[in-house]
Amino acid sequence: MTLRRLTALVFVLLSIPLAWLLHSEPHVRAYLCPACSGFRQVAPQIYVDQQATEAQIDAALQDLATAEGMVLDFYPERMSDPVWLLCLSGDCGVRSLPRPLAMAYMNLFVFVYPDGATPTILAHELAHAELHERVVSNRRVFSQAVPTWFDEGLAVYISQDTRYLDIEAGVVTGCKAGDWAQPPSDQRTFRRLGATEAQAIYTASACQVIDCGVEAVLSLLSEIRAGDSFRE
């Protein structure tokens, strides 16, 4: 086999999975080329779909600012700066139902659907991006640095989600009472159970984060970034 044919074969083999990824993952496709997916930039790192109205855009930007403030209420400063892809008209992204409210892809970008453009959901997703920014290091890029229950439970806590938390005067006083089972650590199992048992699994995750002590989170994340392992 000549070098030219070998190069062509390698190119084809690499192109097939990439083409499949771009076809099956509209969120990733929109991140790689927002304009190709019908998004336009309205602010640094923020894109909205072409069909979104000015009223929808203004409301979403206000809610995003509120969400950023909620994250800063927990962290002393922001380290993450994800790209936001706001599908405010609903005529973009995944067309089949049910759709997620929003999805954070590590610390890279967040894709948001109309029902997810609220301060609580936006803060939840930004909390994911911030966590991943703080724990990722050169030694831990593709491995899971923290269990999924911790990632999700902390996002619930930071976003002050009243579906799973008791809150008084803007302060989290605990999680919703219930006989909650141990939430899973791996992402695949968590997502599978979360599709049908969201109340139980997210509440249990928030309860476990609170029991671990939210005051120690910052030092814990610094230790993990330095190379330590999460101890469950």
JSON list of N, CA, C and O in Angstrom, two decimals, residues 163-201:
[
{"chain": "A", "resi": 163, "resn": "ARG", "atom": "N", "xyz": [-36.98, 22.09, 44.29]},
{"chain": "A", "resi": 163, "resn": "ARG", "atom": "CA", "xyz": [-37.57, 20.77, 44.06]},
{"chain": "A", "resi": 163, "resn": "ARG", "atom": "C", "xyz": [-36.94, 19.73, 44.99]},
{"chain": "A", "resi": 163, "resn": "ARG", "atom": "O", "xyz": [-37.57, 18.71, 45.32]},
{"chain": "A", "resi": 164, "resn": "TYR", "atom": "N", "xyz": [-35.70, 20.00, 45.42]},
{"chain": "A", "resi": 164, "resn": "TYR", "atom": "CA", "xyz": [-34.96, 19.01, 46.20]},
{"chain": "A", "resi": 164, "resn": "TYR", "atom": "C", "xyz": [-34.46, 19.55, 47.53]},
{"chain": "A", "resi": 164, "resn": "TYR", "atom": "O", "xyz": [-33.98, 18.77, 48.36]},
{"chain": "A", "resi": 165, "resn": "LEU", "atom": "N", "xyz": [-34.55, 20.85, 47.75]},
{"chain": "A", "resi": 165, "resn": "LEU", "atom": "CA", "xyz": [-33.99, 21.47, 48.95]},
{"chain": "A", "resi": 165, "resn": "LEU", "atom": "C", "xyz": [-35.04, 22.24, 49.73]},
{"chain": "A", "resi": 165, "resn": "LEU", "atom": "O", "xyz": [-36.01, 22.75, 49.17]},
{"chain": "A", "resi": 166, "resn": "ASP", "atom": "N", "xyz": [-34.82, 22.33, 51.03]},
{"chain": "A", "resi": 166, "resn": "ASP", "atom": "CA", "xyz": [-35.59, 23.24, 51.88]},
{"chain": "A", "resi": 166, "resn": "ASP", "atom": "C", "xyz": [-34.80, 24.53, 52.00]},
{"chain": "A", "resi": 166, "resn": "ASP", "atom": "O", "xyz": [-33.61, 24.52, 52.35]},
{"chain": "A", "resi": 167, "resn": "ILE", "atom": "N", "xyz": [-35.44, 25.64, 51.71]},
{"chain": "A", "resi": 167, "resn": "ILE", "atom": "CA", "xyz": [-34.76, 26.94, 51.71]},
{"chain": "A", "resi": 167, "resn": "ILE", "atom": "C", "xyz": [-35.59, 27.95, 52.51]},
{"chain": "A", "resi": 167, "resn": "ILE", "atom": "O", "xyz": [-36.81, 28.05, 52.32]},
{"chain": "A", "resi": 168, "resn": "GLU", "atom": "N", "xyz": [-34.92, 28.68, 53.37]},
{"chain": "A", "resi": 168, "resn": "GLU", "atom": "CA", "xyz": [-35.58, 29.72, 54.16]},
{"chain": "A", "resi": 168, "resn": "GLU", "atom": "C", "xyz": [-34.77, 31.01, 54.03]},
{"chain": "A", "resi": 168, "resn": "GLU", "atom": "O", "xyz": [-33.57, 31.01, 54.28]},
{"chain": "A", "resi": 169, "resn": "ALA", "atom": "N", "xyz": [-35.45, 32.07, 53.62]},
{"chain": "A", "resi": 169, "resn": "ALA", "atom": "CA", "xyz": [-34.81, 33.39, 53.47]},
{"chain": "A", "resi": 169, "resn": "ALA", "atom": "C", "xyz": [-33.57, 33.31, 52.59]},
{"chain": "A", "resi": 169, "resn": "ALA", "atom": "O", "xyz": [-32.55, 33.95, 52.88]},
{"chain": "A", "resi": 170, "resn": "GLY", "atom": "N", "xyz": [-33.65, 32.52, 51.51]},
{"chain": "A", "resi": 170, "resn": "GLY", "atom": "CA", "xyz": [-32.54, 32.43, 50.59]},
{"chain": "A", "resi": 170, "resn": "GLY", "atom": "C", "xyz": [-31.38, 31.58, 51.06]},
{"chain": "A", "resi": 170, "resn": "GLY", "atom": "O", "xyz": [-30.31, 31.59, 50.44]},
{"chain": "A", "resi": 171, "resn": "VAL", "atom": "N", "xyz": [-31.57, 30.83, 52.13]},
{"chain": "A", "resi": 171, "resn": "VAL", "atom": "CA", "xyz": [-30.50, 29.99, 52.68]},
{"chain": "A", "resi": 171, "resn": "VAL", "atom": "C", "xyz": [-30.96, 28.54, 52.69]},
{"chain": "A", "resi": 171, "resn": "VAL", "atom": "O", "xyz": [-32.07, 28.23, 53.11]},
{"chain": "A", "resi": 172, "resn": "VAL", "atom": "N", "xyz": [-30.10, 27.65, 52.21]},
{"chain": "A", "resi": 172, "resn": "VAL", "atom": "CA", "xyz": [-30.41, 26.22, 52.21]},
{"chain": "A", "resi": 172, "resn": "VAL", "atom": "C", "xyz": [-30.36, 25.71, 53.64]},
{"chain": "A", "resi": 172, "resn": "VAL", "atom": "O", "xyz": [-29.35, 25.83, 54.33]},
{"chain": "A", "resi": 173, "resn": "THR", "atom": "N", "xyz": [-31.48, 25.13, 54.10]},
{"chain": "A", "resi": 173, "resn": "THR", "atom": "CA", "xyz": [-31.54, 24.61, 55.47]},
{"chain": "A", "resi": 173, "resn": "THR", "atom": "C", "xyz": [-31.47, 23.09, 55.51]},
{"chain": "A", "resi": 173, "resn": "THR", "atom": "O", "xyz": [-31.37, 22.49, 56.57]},
{"chain": "A", "resi": 174, "resn": "GLY", "atom": "N", "xyz": [-31.56, 22.45, 54.34]},
{"chain": "A", "resi": 174, "resn": "GLY", "atom": "CA", "xyz": [-31.48, 21.00, 54.28]},
{"chain": "A", "resi": 174, "resn": "GLY", "atom": "C", "xyz": [-32.09, 20.50, 52.99]},
{"chain": "A", "resi": 174, "resn": "GLY", "atom": "O", "xyz": [-32.54, 21.27, 52.14]},
{"chain": "A", "resi": 175, "resn": "CYS", "atom": "N", "xyz": [-32.11, 19.19, 52.83]},
{"chain": "A", "resi": 175, "resn": "CYS", "atom": "CA", "xyz": [-32.73, 18.61, 51.65]},
{"chain": "A", "resi": 175, "resn": "CYS", "atom": "C", "xyz": [-34.13, 18.11, 52.01]},
{"chain": "A", "resi": 175, "resn": "CYS", "atom": "O", "xyz": [-34.47, 17.97, 53.18]},
{"chain": "A", "resi": 176, "resn": "LYS", "atom": "N", "xyz": [-34.93, 17.85, 50.99]},
{"chain": "A", "resi": 176, "resn": "LYS", "atom": "CA", "xyz": [-36.29, 17.37, 51.22]},
{"chain": "A", "resi": 176, "resn": "LYS", "atom": "C", "xyz": [-36.24, 16.03, 51.96]},
{"chain": "A", "resi": 176, "resn": "LYS", "atom": "O", "xyz": [-35.44, 15.16, 51.66]},
{"chain": "A", "resi": 177, "resn": "ALA", "atom": "N", "xyz": [-37.11, 15.91, 52.95]},
{"chain": "A", "resi": 177, "resn": "ALA", "atom": "CA", "xyz": [-37.13, 14.69, 53.75]},
{"chain": "A", "resi": 177, "resn": "ALA", "atom": "C", "xyz": [-37.62, 13.51, 52.93]},
{"chain": "A", "resi": 177, "resn": "ALA", "atom": "O", "xyz": [-38.47, 13.64, 52.05]},
{"chain": "A", "resi": 178, "resn": "GLY", "atom": "N", "xyz": [-37.05, 12.35, 53.20]},
{"chain": "A", "resi": 178, "resn": "GLY", "atom": "CA", "xyz": [-37.46, 11.14, 52.50]},
{"chain": "A", "resi": 178, "resn": "GLY", "atom": "C", "xyz": [-36.49, 10.02, 52.77]},
{"chain": "A", "resi": 178, "resn": "GLY", "atom": "O", "xyz": [-35.40, 10.23, 53.30]},
{"chain": "A", "resi": 179, "resn": "ASP", "atom": "N", "xyz": [-36.91, 8.82, 52.40]},
{"chain": "A", "resi": 179, "resn": "ASP", "atom": "CA", "xyz": [-36.06, 7.65, 52.57]},
{"chain": "A", "resi": 179, "resn": "ASP", "atom": "C", "xyz": [-35.31, 7.43, 51.26]},
{"chain": "A", "resi": 179, "resn": "ASP", "atom": "O", "xyz": [-35.68, 6.60, 50.43]},
{"chain": "A", "resi": 180, "resn": "TRP", "atom": "N", "xyz": [-34.23, 8.20, 51.06]},
{"chain": "A", "resi": 180, "resn": "TRP", "atom": "CA", "xyz": [-33.53, 8.19, 49.79]},
{"chain": "A", "resi": 180, "resn": "TRP", "atom": "C", "xyz": [-32.43, 7.14, 49.77]},
{"chain": "A", "resi": 180, "resn": "TRP", "atom": "O", "xyz": [-31.65, 7.03, 50.71]},
{"chain": "A", "resi": 181, "resn": "ALA", "atom": "N", "xyz": [-32.35, 6.40, 48.68]},
{"chain": "A", "resi": 181, "resn": "ALA", "atom": "CA", "xyz": [-31.30, 5.39, 48.52]},
{"chain": "A", "resi": 181, "resn": "ALA", "atom": "C", "xyz": [-29.99, 6.06, 48.15]},
{"chain": "A", "resi": 181, "resn": "ALA", "atom": "O", "xyz": [-29.95, 7.22, 47.73]},
{"chain": "A", "resi": 182, "resn": "GLN", "atom": "N", "xyz": [-28.90, 5.31, 48.29]},
{"chain": "A", "resi": 182, "resn": "GLN", "atom": "CA", "xyz": [-27.57, 5.82, 47.91]},
{"chain": "A", "resi": 182, "resn": "GLN", "atom": "C", "xyz": [-27.55, 6.13, 46.41]},
{"chain": "A", "resi": 182, "resn": "GLN", "atom": "O", "xyz": [-27.82, 5.26, 45.58]},
{"chain": "A", "resi": 183, "resn": "PRO", "atom": "N", "xyz": [-27.24, 7.36, 46.02]},
{"chain": "A", "resi": 183, "resn": "PRO", "atom": "CA", "xyz": [-27.20, 7.70, 44.59]},
{"chain": "A", "resi": 183, "resn": "PRO", "atom": "C", "xyz": [-25.96, 7.09, 43.93]},
{"chain": "A", "resi": 183, "resn": "PRO", "atom": "O", "xyz": [-24.93, 6.92, 44.58]},
{"chain": "A", "resi": 184, "resn": "PRO", "atom": "N", "xyz": [-26.04, 6.78, 42.64]},
{"chain": "A", "resi": 184, "resn": "PRO", "atom": "CA", "xyz": [-24.91, 6.14, 41.95]},
{"chain": "A", "resi": 184, "resn": "PRO", "atom": "C", "xyz": [-23.75, 7.10, 41.71]},
{"chain": "A", "resi": 184, "resn": "PRO", "atom": "O", "xyz": [-23.94, 8.31, 41.60]},
{"chain": "A", "resi": 185, "resn": "SER", "atom": "N", "xyz": [-22.56, 6.53, 41.61]},
{"chain": "A", "resi": 185, "resn": "SER", "atom": "CA", "xyz": [-21.36, 7.32, 41.38]},
{"chain": "A", "resi": 185, "resn": "SER", "atom": "C", "xyz": [-21.05, 7.50, 39.90]},
{"chain": "A", "resi": 185, "resn": "SER", "atom": "O", "xyz": [-20.46, 8.51, 39.51]},
{"chain": "A", "resi": 186, "resn": "ASP", "atom": "N", "xyz": [-21.42, 6.51, 39.07]},
{"chain": "A", "resi": 186, "resn": "ASP", "atom": "CA", "xyz": [-21.07, 6.60, 37.65]},
{"chain": "A", "resi": 186, "resn": "ASP", "atom": "C", "xyz": [-22.16, 7.34, 36.88]},
{"chain": "A", "resi": 186, "resn": "ASP", "atom": "O", "xyz": [-23.36, 7.24, 37.18]},
{"chain": "A", "resi": 187, "resn": "GLN", "atom": "N", "xyz": [-21.73, 8.07, 35.87]},
{"chain": "A", "resi": 187, "resn": "GLN", "atom": "CA", "xyz": [-22.62, 8.96, 35.13]},
{"chain": "A", "resi": 187, "resn": "GLN", "atom": "C", "xyz": [-23.70, 8.20, 34.37]},
{"chain": "A", "resi": 187, "resn": "GLN", "atom": "O", "xyz": [-24.86, 8.63, 34.34]},
{"chain": "A", "resi": 188, "resn": "ARG", "atom": "N", "xyz": [-23.35, 7.09, 33.76]},
{"chain": "A", "resi": 188, "resn": "ARG", "atom": "CA", "xyz": [-24.33, 6.36, 32.95]},
{"chain": "A", "resi": 188, "resn": "ARG", "atom": "C", "xyz": [-25.50, 5.88, 33.79]},
{"chain": "A", "resi": 188, "resn": "ARG", "atom": "O", "xyz": [-26.66, 6.06, 33.41]},
{"chain": "A", "resi": 189, "resn": "THR", "atom": "N", "xyz": [-25.22, 5.29, 34.94]},
{"chain": "A", "resi": 189, "resn": "THR", "atom": "CA", "xyz": [-26.29, 4.81, 35.82]},
{"chain": "A", "resi": 189, "resn": "THR", "atom": "C", "xyz": [-27.11, 5.97, 36.36]},
{"chain": "A", "resi": 189, "resn": "THR", "atom": "O", "xyz": [-28.34, 5.90, 36.44]},
{"chain": "A", "resi": 190, "resn": "PHE", "atom": "N", "xyz": [-26.44, 7.05, 36.70]},
{"chain": "A", "resi": 190, "resn": "PHE", "atom": "CA", "xyz": [-27.15, 8.22, 37.23]},
{"chain": "A", "resi": 190, "resn": "PHE", "atom": "C", "xyz": [-28.13, 8.76, 36.21]},
{"chain": "A", "resi": 190, "resn": "PHE", "atom": "O", "xyz": [-29.28, 9.05, 36.53]},
{"chain": "A", "resi": 191, "resn": "ARG", "atom": "N", "xyz": [-27.69, 8.91, 34.96]},
{"chain": "A", "resi": 191, "resn": "ARG", "atom": "CA", "xyz": [-28.57, 9.45, 33.92]},
{"chain": "A", "resi": 191, "resn": "ARG", "atom": "C", "xyz": [-29.75, 8.50, 33.65]},
{"chain": "A", "resi": 191, "resn": "ARG", "atom": "O", "xyz": [-30.87, 8.96, 33.42]},
{"chain": "A", "resi": 192, "resn": "ARG", "atom": "N", "xyz": [-29.48, 7.20, 33.67]},
{"chain": "A", "resi": 192, "resn": "ARG", "atom": "CA", "xyz": [-30.55, 6.24, 33.42]},
{"chain": "A", "resi": 192, "resn": "ARG", "atom": "C", "xyz": [-31.61, 6.32, 34.51]},
{"chain": "A", "resi": 192, "resn": "ARG", "atom": "O", "xyz": [-32.81, 6.38, 34.23]},
{"chain": "A", "resi": 193, "resn": "LEU", "atom": "N", "xyz": [-31.21, 6.35, 35.76]},
{"chain": "A", "resi": 193, "resn": "LEU", "atom": "CA", "xyz": [-32.16, 6.43, 36.87]},
{"chain": "A", "resi": 193, "resn": "LEU", "atom": "C", "xyz": [-32.80, 7.81, 36.95]},
{"chain": "A", "resi": 193, "resn": "LEU", "atom": "O", "xyz": [-33.97, 7.95, 37.30]},
{"chain": "A", "resi": 194, "resn": "GLY", "atom": "N", "xyz": [-32.02, 8.84, 36.61]},
{"chain": "A", "resi": 194, "resn": "GLY", "atom": "CA", "xyz": [-32.54, 10.20, 36.68]},
{"chain": "A", "resi": 194, "resn": "GLY", "atom": "C", "xyz": [-33.69, 10.45, 35.73]},
{"chain": "A", "resi": 194, "resn": "GLY", "atom": "O", "xyz": [-34.52, 11.34, 35.97]},
{"chain": "A", "resi": 195, "resn": "ALA", "atom": "N", "xyz": [-33.77, 9.69, 34.65]},
{"chain": "A", "resi": 195, "resn": "ALA", "atom": "CA", "xyz": [-34.84, 9.88, 33.68]},
{"chain": "A", "resi": 195, "resn": "ALA", "atom": "C", "xyz": [-36.20, 9.51, 34.25]},
{"chain": "A", "resi": 195, "resn": "ALA", "atom": "O", "xyz": [-37.23, 10.06, 33.83]},
{"chain": "A", "resi": 196, "resn": "THR", "atom": "N", "xyz": [-36.22, 8.60, 35.23]},
{"chain": "A", "resi": 196, "resn": "THR", "atom": "CA", "xyz": [-37.50, 8.15, 35.80]},
{"chain": "A", "resi": 196, "resn": "THR", "atom": "C", "xyz": [-37.61, 8.40, 37.30]},
{"chain": "A", "resi": 196, "resn": "THR", "atom": "O", "xyz": [-38.71, 8.35, 37.85]},
{"chain": "A", "resi": 197, "resn": "GLU", "atom": "N", "xyz": [-36.49, 8.65, 37.96]},
{"chain": "A", "resi": 197, "resn": "GLU", "atom": "CA", "xyz": [-36.50, 8.83, 39.42]},
{"chain": "A", "resi": 197, "resn": "GLU", "atom": "C", "xyz": [-35.77, 10.10, 39.82]},
{"chain": "A", "resi": 197, "resn": "GLU", "atom": "O", "xyz": [-34.96, 10.11, 40.76]},
{"chain": "A", "resi": 198, "resn": "ALA", "atom": "N", "xyz": [-36.05, 11.18, 39.11]},
{"chain": "A", "resi": 198, "resn": "ALA", "atom": "CA", "xyz": [-35.32, 12.43, 39.33]},
{"chain": "A", "resi": 198, "resn": "ALA", "atom": "C", "xyz": [-35.44, 12.93, 40.76]},
{"chain": "A", "resi": 198, "resn": "ALA", "atom": "O", "xyz": [-34.46, 13.35, 41.37]},
{"chain": "A", "resi": 199, "resn": "GLN", "atom": "N", "xyz": [-36.65, 12.90, 41.31]},
{"chain": "A", "resi": 199, "resn": "GLN", "atom": "CA", "xyz": [-36.86, 13.43, 42.65]},
{"chain": "A", "resi": 199, "resn": "GLN", "atom": "C", "xyz": [-35.99, 12.71, 43.67]},
{"chain": "A", "resi": 199, "resn": "GLN", "atom": "O", "xyz": [-35.31, 13.34, 44.49]},
{"chain": "A", "resi": 200, "resn": "ALA", "atom": "N", "xyz": [-35.97, 11.41, 43.59]},
{"chain": "A", "resi": 200, "resn": "ALA", "atom": "CA", "xyz": [-35.22, 10.62, 44.56]},
{"chain": "A", "resi": 200, "resn": "ALA", "atom": "C", "xyz": [-33.71, 10.77, 44.36]},
{"chain": "A", "resi": 200, "resn": "ALA", "atom": "O", "xyz": [-32.97, 11.00, 45.32]},
{"chain": "A", "resi": 201, "resn": "ILE", "atom": "N", "xyz": [-33.26, 10.69, 43.14]},
{"chain": "A", "resi": 201, "resn": "ILE", "atom": "CA", "xyz": [-31.83, 10.63, 42.89]},
{"chain": "A", "resi": 201, "resn": "ILE", "atom": "C", "xyz": [-31.14, 11.98, 43.09]},
{"chain": "A", "resi": 201, "resn": "ILE", "atom": "O", "xyz": [-30.04, 12.07, 43.64]}
]
